[in-house]
Amino acid sequence: MTQTPTAQTPAQGQARARFTVPANHPMVTVLGSGDALLRVIEKAFPAADIHVRGNEISALGDAGEVALVQRLFDEMMLVLRTGQPMTEDAVERSIAMLRASENGEGDGEETPAEVLTQNILSWRGRTIRPKTLNQKRYVDAIDKHTIVFGIGPAGTGKTYLAMAKAVQALQAKQVSRIILTRPAVEAGERLGFLPGTLYDKIDPYLRPLYDALHDMLDPDSIPRLMAAGTIEVAPLAYMRGRTLNDAFIILDEAQNTSPEQMKMFLTRLGFESKIVITGDVTQVDLPSGTKSGLRQVQDILEGLPDIHFSRLTSSDVVRHKLVGRIVDAYEKYDSENGTENGSHKGRRH
């Protein structure tokens, strides 16, 4: 998609660009069903007047905005050429990435097309891939480092992407097993009140990990893989005293580890293994007075070679848009009131 000159000269400070969509790309893939994608673009660039005629798209207006519009359509075409459809969410995220780069807020050379077309895992016609720049850097860090911490609010894909990388590593025979673990700390509830045996009580707590596995593997194969020890899902306490070799190990909900548990877990690392630790330091469910191992470990290990901290924010939330706004609202409340999660800082560590 290229910019072409026009006979009419724009006013000072303005620019005009015209883009021709190749004939092999139906306009609906560029504009969206019912022009839904076009409406997203028009809303994001109010200083540019965008028109569509046939397979040509023109933009007239503020020179900076028109340049961004041109870059956006170029990136969209790169994505569409891979056969991947553009969605309203993908367009919004592409615009955010381009604006961040334009404002000097980006610290890398990644383009929206590079972020949106990086495939991690495909299963039954569904592909798992990063949706934001920070998610791409998180996934890349997992490839490059032995220990990676994914820290960020709910809905940023920390655990889901880590599990996709674990399944990918298992399928590529880079590791011989996957170990998924969580500290058995309840979010305001007590496991002891649940009916049944210890396994029955723990199983619902680990259910989110099972659910993610079912998105990535043949559900019929999961019991067989677990019976063979190829996939293990267990509470963190079960890791004590072990050395974990040739494994992809994920510690989820790590904000609910104590400093002692975090040290214990990290020292389980064996040869040919990789560890990913995920958590949200704003949602600590530990008893009052107990310090979070995930908060402390950042001060201890930051800067060590082969250990990487990936930090995601509300802009990386890939659930309902309202989740990101909720995260921001809590952060604003805490900063204005000197609290954490609505509670006084002295009451929870």
Short mmCIF file of C-alpha atoms in Angstrom, two decimals:
data_model
loop_
_atom_site.label_atom_id
_atom_site.label_comp_id
_atom_site.label_asym_id
_atom_site.label_seq_id
_atom_site.Cartn_x
_atom_site.Cartn_y
_atom_site.Cartn_z
CA MET A 1 0.00 0.00 0.00
CA THR A 2 1.63 3.24 -1.08
CA GLN A 3 1.12 6.97 -0.81
CA THR A 4 0.53 8.73 -4.11
CA PRO A 5 0.56 12.46 -4.93
CA THR A 6 -2.63 14.26 -5.91
CA ALA A 7 -3.24 17.28 -8.06
CA GLN A 8 -4.77 19.33 -5.25
CA THR A 9 -2.25 20.91 -2.88
CA PRO A 10 -3.23 20.58 0.81
CA ALA A 11 -3.24 23.66 3.03
CA GLN A 12 -0.16 24.50 5.07
CA GLY A 13 0.36 21.99 7.89
CA GLN A 14 -1.89 19.49 6.17
CA ALA A 15 -1.15 16.50 3.98
CA ARG A 16 -3.03 14.20 1.66
CA ALA A 17 -2.40 10.50 1.14
CA ARG A 18 -4.09 7.97 -1.10
CA PHE A 19 -3.84 4.21 -0.66
CA THR A 20 -4.73 1.55 -3.19
CA VAL A 21 -5.80 -1.80 -1.78
CA PRO A 22 -4.63 -4.68 -4.02
CA ALA A 23 -7.44 -6.31 -5.96
CA ASN A 24 -6.81 -9.70 -4.29
CA HIS A 25 -7.81 -8.25 -0.91
CA PRO A 26 -11.56 -7.66 -0.60
CA MET A 27 -12.27 -4.24 0.88
CA VAL A 28 -14.33 -5.82 3.65
CA THR A 29 -11.10 -7.32 5.07
CA VAL A 30 -9.64 -3.80 5.32
CA LEU A 31 -12.72 -1.85 6.36
CA GLY A 32 -14.46 -4.55 8.40
CA SER A 33 -18.00 -5.87 8.28
CA GLY A 34 -20.34 -2.89 8.09
CA ASP A 35 -17.24 -0.64 7.99
CA ALA A 36 -16.57 -1.45 11.67
CA LEU A 37 -12.78 -1.16 11.29
CA LEU A 38 -13.10 2.10 9.36
CA ARG A 39 -15.18 3.59 12.19
CA VAL A 40 -12.48 2.66 14.70
CA ILE A 41 -9.86 4.39 12.54
CA GLU A 42 -11.99 7.52 11.99
CA LYS A 43 -12.61 7.80 15.74
CA ALA A 44 -8.88 7.45 16.48
CA PHE A 45 -7.85 10.09 13.93
CA PRO A 46 -10.33 12.98 14.24
CA ALA A 47 -7.85 15.40 12.62
CA ALA A 48 -7.83 13.37 9.39
CA ASP A 49 -10.70 13.18 6.91
CA ILE A 50 -10.81 9.62 5.55
CA HIS A 51 -12.75 8.66 2.41
CA VAL A 52 -13.19 5.37 0.56
CA ARG A 53 -13.93 5.04 -3.13
CA GLY A 54 -13.74 1.63 -4.79
CA ASN A 55 -10.47 0.08 -3.66
CA GLU A 56 -8.89 3.46 -2.87
CA ILE A 57 -8.68 5.07 0.57
CA SER A 58 -7.71 8.72 0.91
CA ALA A 59 -6.83 10.76 3.98
CA LEU A 60 -6.58 14.54 4.23
CA GLY A 61 -5.75 16.56 7.30
CA ASP A 62 -3.05 17.16 9.89
CA ALA A 63 0.26 16.01 8.41
CA GLY A 64 1.24 13.98 11.45
CA GLU A 65 -2.13 12.26 11.67
CA VAL A 66 -2.18 11.46 7.95
CA ALA A 67 1.30 9.94 8.24
CA LEU A 68 0.07 7.70 11.07
CA VAL A 69 -3.01 6.72 9.06
CA GLN A 70 -0.73 5.71 6.20
CA ARG A 71 1.47 3.64 8.52
CA LEU A 72 -1.62 2.01 10.00
CA PHE A 73 -2.98 0.86 6.64
CA ASP A 74 0.50 -0.37 5.66
CA GLU A 75 0.66 -2.46 8.86
CA MET A 76 -2.88 -3.75 8.34
CA MET A 77 -2.00 -4.92 4.85
CA LEU A 78 1.09 -6.75 6.16
CA VAL A 79 -1.13 -8.61 8.63
CA LEU A 80 -3.81 -9.38 6.05
CA ARG A 81 -1.20 -10.80 3.64
CA THR A 82 -0.45 -13.52 6.20
CA GLY A 83 -4.09 -14.63 5.99
CA GLN A 84 -4.86 -13.41 9.50
CA PRO A 85 -7.98 -11.24 9.76
CA MET A 86 -7.95 -7.80 11.35
CA THR A 87 -10.32 -7.19 14.24
CA GLU A 88 -11.45 -3.99 15.93
CA ASP A 89 -9.27 -4.87 18.90
CA ALA A 90 -6.23 -5.49 16.67
CA VAL A 91 -6.75 -2.14 14.93
CA GLU A 92 -7.04 -0.31 18.26
CA ARG A 93 -3.86 -1.97 19.55
CA SER A 94 -2.02 -1.20 16.30
CA ILE A 95 -2.96 2.47 16.61
CA ALA A 96 -1.78 2.53 20.24
CA MET A 97 1.58 1.01 19.24
CA LEU A 98 2.05 3.49 16.39
CA ARG A 99 1.19 6.45 18.62
CA ALA A 100 3.58 5.25 21.33
CA SER A 101 6.35 4.95 18.75
CA GLU A 102 5.53 8.39 17.33
CA ASN A 103 5.63 9.96 20.80
CA GLY A 104 8.97 8.35 21.63
CA GLU A 105 7.37 6.14 24.29
CA GLY A 106 8.34 2.90 22.55
CA ASP A 107 11.77 1.44 23.32
CA GLY A 108 12.03 -1.05 20.48
CA GLU A 109 11.73 -1.50 16.75
CA GLU A 110 8.80 -3.93 16.76
CA THR A 111 5.94 -2.98 14.44
CA PRO A 112 2.25 -3.81 14.94
CA ALA A 113 2.44 -6.38 12.14
CA GLU A 114 5.38 -8.13 13.83
CA VAL A 115 3.47 -8.28 17.11
CA LEU A 116 0.15 -9.44 15.67
CA THR A 117 1.52 -12.14 13.35
CA GLN A 118 3.81 -13.96 15.80
CA ASN A 119 2.27 -17.42 16.20
CA ILE A 120 2.98 -19.43 19.34
CA LEU A 121 0.67 -22.40 19.07
CA SER A 122 -2.09 -23.58 16.74
CA TRP A 123 -4.81 -26.02 17.72
CA ARG A 124 -7.97 -26.94 15.80
CA GLY A 125 -7.82 -23.86 13.61
CA ARG A 126 -7.24 -21.51 16.55
CA THR A 127 -3.90 -19.74 16.89
CA ILE A 128 -2.49 -18.36 20.13
CA ARG A 129 -0.38 -15.25 19.60
CA PRO A 130 0.57 -12.09 21.50
CA LYS A 131 -1.82 -9.17 21.10
CA THR A 132 0.26 -6.33 22.54
CA LEU A 133 3.88 -5.19 22.34
CA ASN A 134 4.55 -6.09 25.99
CA GLN A 135 3.07 -9.54 25.43
CA LYS A 136 5.39 -10.09 22.44
CA ARG A 137 8.40 -9.04 24.52
CA TYR A 138 7.27 -11.36 27.31
CA VAL A 139 7.05 -14.29 24.88
CA ASP A 140 10.43 -13.40 23.34
CA ALA A 141 11.97 -13.22 26.83
CA ILE A 142 10.77 -16.76 27.55
CA ASP A 143 12.68 -17.92 24.46
CA LYS A 144 15.85 -16.09 25.49
CA HIS A 145 16.08 -16.59 29.27
CA THR A 146 16.06 -19.51 31.69
CA ILE A 147 13.94 -17.75 34.32
CA VAL A 148 11.26 -15.20 33.38
CA PHE A 149 8.89 -13.33 35.68
CA GLY A 150 5.61 -12.18 34.13
CA ILE A 151 4.19 -9.52 36.45
CA GLY A 152 0.99 -7.62 35.73
CA PRO A 153 -2.72 -7.24 36.43
CA ALA A 154 -5.47 -9.73 35.73
CA GLY A 155 -6.28 -10.41 32.09
CA THR A 156 -2.88 -9.60 30.59
CA GLY A 157 -2.28 -13.18 29.40
CA LYS A 158 0.65 -13.88 31.74
CA THR A 159 -0.24 -17.48 32.52
CA TYR A 160 -1.99 -18.29 29.24
CA LEU A 161 0.97 -17.26 27.07
CA ALA A 162 3.42 -19.04 29.37
CA MET A 163 1.38 -22.23 29.09
CA ALA A 164 1.27 -21.90 25.30
CA LYS A 165 5.07 -21.63 25.28
CA ALA A 166 5.27 -24.69 27.55
CA VAL A 167 3.10 -26.77 25.21
CA GLN A 168 5.10 -25.51 22.23
CA ALA A 169 8.36 -26.55 23.96
CA LEU A 170 6.94 -29.99 24.77
CA GLN A 171 5.74 -30.56 21.21
CA ALA A 172 9.14 -29.45 19.84
CA LYS A 173 10.82 -31.90 22.28
CA GLN A 174 12.78 -29.05 23.87
CA VAL A 175 11.62 -30.41 27.24
CA SER A 176 10.23 -33.79 28.27
CA ARG A 177 7.58 -32.57 30.69
CA ILE A 178 5.51 -29.61 31.87
CA ILE A 179 5.07 -28.80 35.55
CA LEU A 180 2.32 -26.35 36.56
CA THR A 181 2.08 -25.21 40.16
CA ARG A 182 0.36 -22.70 42.41
CA PRO A 183 0.70 -21.80 46.08
CA ALA A 184 -2.39 -23.10 47.90
CA VAL A 185 -3.53 -19.77 49.31
CA GLU A 186 -7.22 -18.93 49.02
CA ALA A 187 -8.60 -15.58 47.90
CA GLY A 188 -10.56 -14.89 51.07
CA GLU A 189 -11.81 -18.47 51.36
CA ARG A 190 -10.62 -21.55 53.21
CA LEU A 191 -9.86 -24.86 51.50
CA GLY A 192 -10.66 -26.65 54.76
CA PHE A 193 -14.35 -25.84 54.38
CA LEU A 194 -14.54 -27.60 51.01
CA PRO A 195 -15.86 -31.18 51.05
CA GLY A 196 -13.85 -34.27 50.17
CA THR A 197 -10.25 -35.45 50.35
CA LEU A 198 -7.17 -33.21 50.16
CA TYR A 199 -7.01 -33.82 46.38
CA ASP A 200 -10.69 -32.88 46.03
CA LYS A 201 -10.03 -29.66 47.92
CA ILE A 202 -6.94 -28.72 45.90
CA ASP A 203 -8.33 -29.69 42.48
CA PRO A 204 -10.79 -26.74 42.13
CA TYR A 205 -7.99 -24.34 43.05
CA LEU A 206 -5.84 -25.67 40.19
CA ARG A 207 -8.80 -25.76 37.78
CA PRO A 208 -7.76 -22.61 35.81
CA LEU A 209 -4.55 -24.38 34.81
CA TYR A 210 -6.51 -27.41 33.59
CA ASP A 211 -8.87 -25.13 31.65
CA ALA A 212 -5.97 -23.49 29.82
CA LEU A 213 -4.50 -26.88 28.95
CA HIS A 214 -7.81 -27.91 27.37
CA ASP A 215 -7.52 -24.88 25.05
CA MET A 216 -4.12 -26.07 23.80
CA LEU A 217 -4.17 -29.86 23.73
CA ASP A 218 -6.55 -32.66 22.78
CA PRO A 219 -8.64 -33.03 25.97
CA ASP A 220 -8.59 -36.81 25.60
CA SER A 221 -4.78 -36.82 25.71
CA ILE A 222 -4.46 -34.78 28.91
CA PRO A 223 -5.31 -37.61 31.39
CA ARG A 224 -2.84 -39.88 29.58
CA LEU A 225 -0.09 -37.25 29.67
CA MET A 226 -0.75 -36.60 33.36
CA ALA A 227 -0.75 -40.31 34.19
CA ALA A 228 2.63 -40.63 32.45
CA GLY A 229 4.05 -37.65 34.33
CA THR A 230 4.51 -35.66 31.11
CA ILE A 231 2.20 -33.00 32.55
CA GLU A 232 2.04 -32.41 36.28
CA VAL A 233 -0.33 -29.99 37.99
CA ALA A 234 0.34 -29.71 41.72
CA PRO A 235 0.40 -27.30 44.68
CA LEU A 236 3.69 -25.50 45.32
CA ALA A 237 4.30 -27.47 48.53
CA TYR A 238 4.76 -30.59 46.37
CA MET A 239 7.89 -29.06 44.82
CA ARG A 240 9.92 -29.09 48.05
CA GLY A 241 12.97 -31.34 48.02
CA ARG A 242 12.89 -31.95 44.26
CA THR A 243 15.27 -31.06 41.42
CA LEU A 244 13.36 -30.41 38.21
CA ASN A 245 15.38 -31.38 35.14
CA ASP A 246 14.37 -31.22 31.46
CA ALA A 247 11.11 -29.46 32.30
CA PHE A 248 9.13 -26.31 31.54
CA ILE A 249 7.93 -25.15 34.95
CA ILE A 250 5.27 -22.49 35.54
CA LEU A 251 4.55 -21.02 38.96
CA ASP A 252 1.20 -19.23 38.77
CA GLU A 253 -0.28 -16.75 41.29
CA ALA A 254 3.23 -16.20 42.62
CA GLN A 255 2.20 -13.10 44.56
CA ASN A 256 0.83 -15.56 47.11
CA THR A 257 4.18 -17.14 47.84
CA SER A 258 6.12 -16.25 50.96
CA PRO A 259 9.79 -15.23 50.52
CA GLU A 260 10.79 -18.69 51.78
CA GLN A 261 8.53 -20.45 49.28
CA MET A 262 9.88 -18.33 46.42
CA LYS A 263 13.47 -19.19 47.31
CA MET A 264 12.54 -22.87 47.64
CA PHE A 265 10.88 -22.88 44.23
CA LEU A 266 13.68 -21.06 42.40
CA THR A 267 16.27 -23.47 43.76
CA ARG A 268 14.35 -26.45 42.28
CA LEU A 269 15.75 -25.47 38.85
CA GLY A 270 17.57 -28.35 37.19
CA PHE A 271 19.46 -28.85 33.94
CA GLU A 272 17.77 -28.20 30.58
CA SER A 273 14.81 -26.60 32.34
CA LYS A 274 13.00 -23.29 32.03
CA ILE A 275 10.96 -21.48 34.68
CA VAL A 276 8.22 -18.89 34.18
CA ILE A 277 6.77 -17.22 37.27
CA THR A 278 3.56 -15.22 36.92
CA GLY A 279 1.66 -13.04 39.33
CA ASP A 280 -0.13 -9.80 40.12
CA VAL A 281 1.43 -7.93 43.03
CA THR A 282 -1.78 -5.89 43.46
CA GLN A 283 -3.81 -8.99 44.37
CA VAL A 284 -1.99 -10.56 47.31
CA ASP A 285 -4.13 -13.00 49.34
CA LEU A 286 -1.55 -13.81 52.01
CA PRO A 287 -2.42 -13.46 55.71
CA SER A 288 -1.82 -10.04 57.25
CA GLY A 289 1.84 -9.54 58.10
CA THR A 290 3.15 -12.06 55.54
CA LYS A 291 5.37 -10.51 52.88
CA SER A 292 4.88 -11.49 49.23
CA GLY A 293 7.79 -13.41 47.79
CA LEU A 294 7.04 -12.00 44.34
CA ARG A 295 7.41 -8.44 45.60
CA GLN A 296 10.65 -9.21 47.41
CA VAL A 297 12.28 -11.22 44.62
CA GLN A 298 12.27 -8.22 42.28
CA ASP A 299 14.66 -6.41 44.62
CA ILE A 300 16.88 -9.49 44.99
CA LEU A 301 17.20 -10.82 41.43
CA GLU A 302 16.67 -7.79 39.17
CA GLY A 303 19.70 -7.46 36.88
CA LEU A 304 21.04 -11.02 37.26
CA PRO A 305 22.03 -12.62 33.94
CA ASP A 306 19.59 -15.08 32.35
CA ILE A 307 16.76 -13.81 34.59
CA HIS A 308 14.22 -11.43 33.06
CA PHE A 309 11.33 -9.44 34.53
CA SER A 310 8.49 -8.75 32.07
CA ARG A 311 6.04 -6.16 33.39
CA LEU A 312 2.61 -5.87 31.83
CA THR A 313 0.12 -3.08 32.47
CA SER A 314 -3.57 -2.32 32.12
CA SER A 315 -2.93 -1.53 28.43
CA ASP A 316 -2.05 -5.20 27.94
CA VAL A 317 -5.36 -6.50 29.31
CA VAL A 318 -6.93 -8.73 26.66
CA ARG A 319 -10.18 -9.48 28.46
CA HIS A 320 -13.24 -7.22 28.34
CA LYS A 321 -12.18 -3.58 27.93
CA LEU A 322 -13.80 -2.79 31.26
CA VAL A 323 -11.15 -4.92 33.04
CA GLY A 324 -8.41 -2.50 32.02
CA ARG A 325 -10.47 0.45 33.22
CA ILE A 326 -11.11 -1.31 36.54
CA VAL A 327 -7.37 -1.89 37.01
CA ASP A 328 -6.65 1.78 36.26
CA ALA A 329 -9.41 2.93 38.64
CA TYR A 330 -7.97 0.89 41.51
CA GLU A 331 -4.46 2.20 40.82
CA LYS A 332 -5.77 5.77 40.84
CA TYR A 333 -7.68 5.20 44.09
CA ASP A 334 -4.64 3.67 45.78
CA SER A 335 -2.31 6.48 44.67
CA GLU A 336 -4.74 9.13 45.93
CA ASN A 337 -5.48 7.42 49.25
CA GLY A 338 -2.15 5.82 50.12
CA THR A 339 -3.64 2.33 50.03
CA GLU A 340 -3.06 -1.00 48.30
CA ASN A 341 -6.16 -2.77 46.95
CA GLY A 342 -8.26 -0.32 48.95
CA SER A 343 -6.59 -1.30 52.25
CA HIS A 344 -4.06 0.67 54.25
CA LYS A 345 -0.54 -0.33 53.26
CA GLY A 346 0.43 -1.25 56.76
CA ARG A 347 -2.19 -3.97 56.96
CA ARG A 348 -0.97 -6.16 54.12
CA HIS A 349 2.48 -6.82 52.73
#
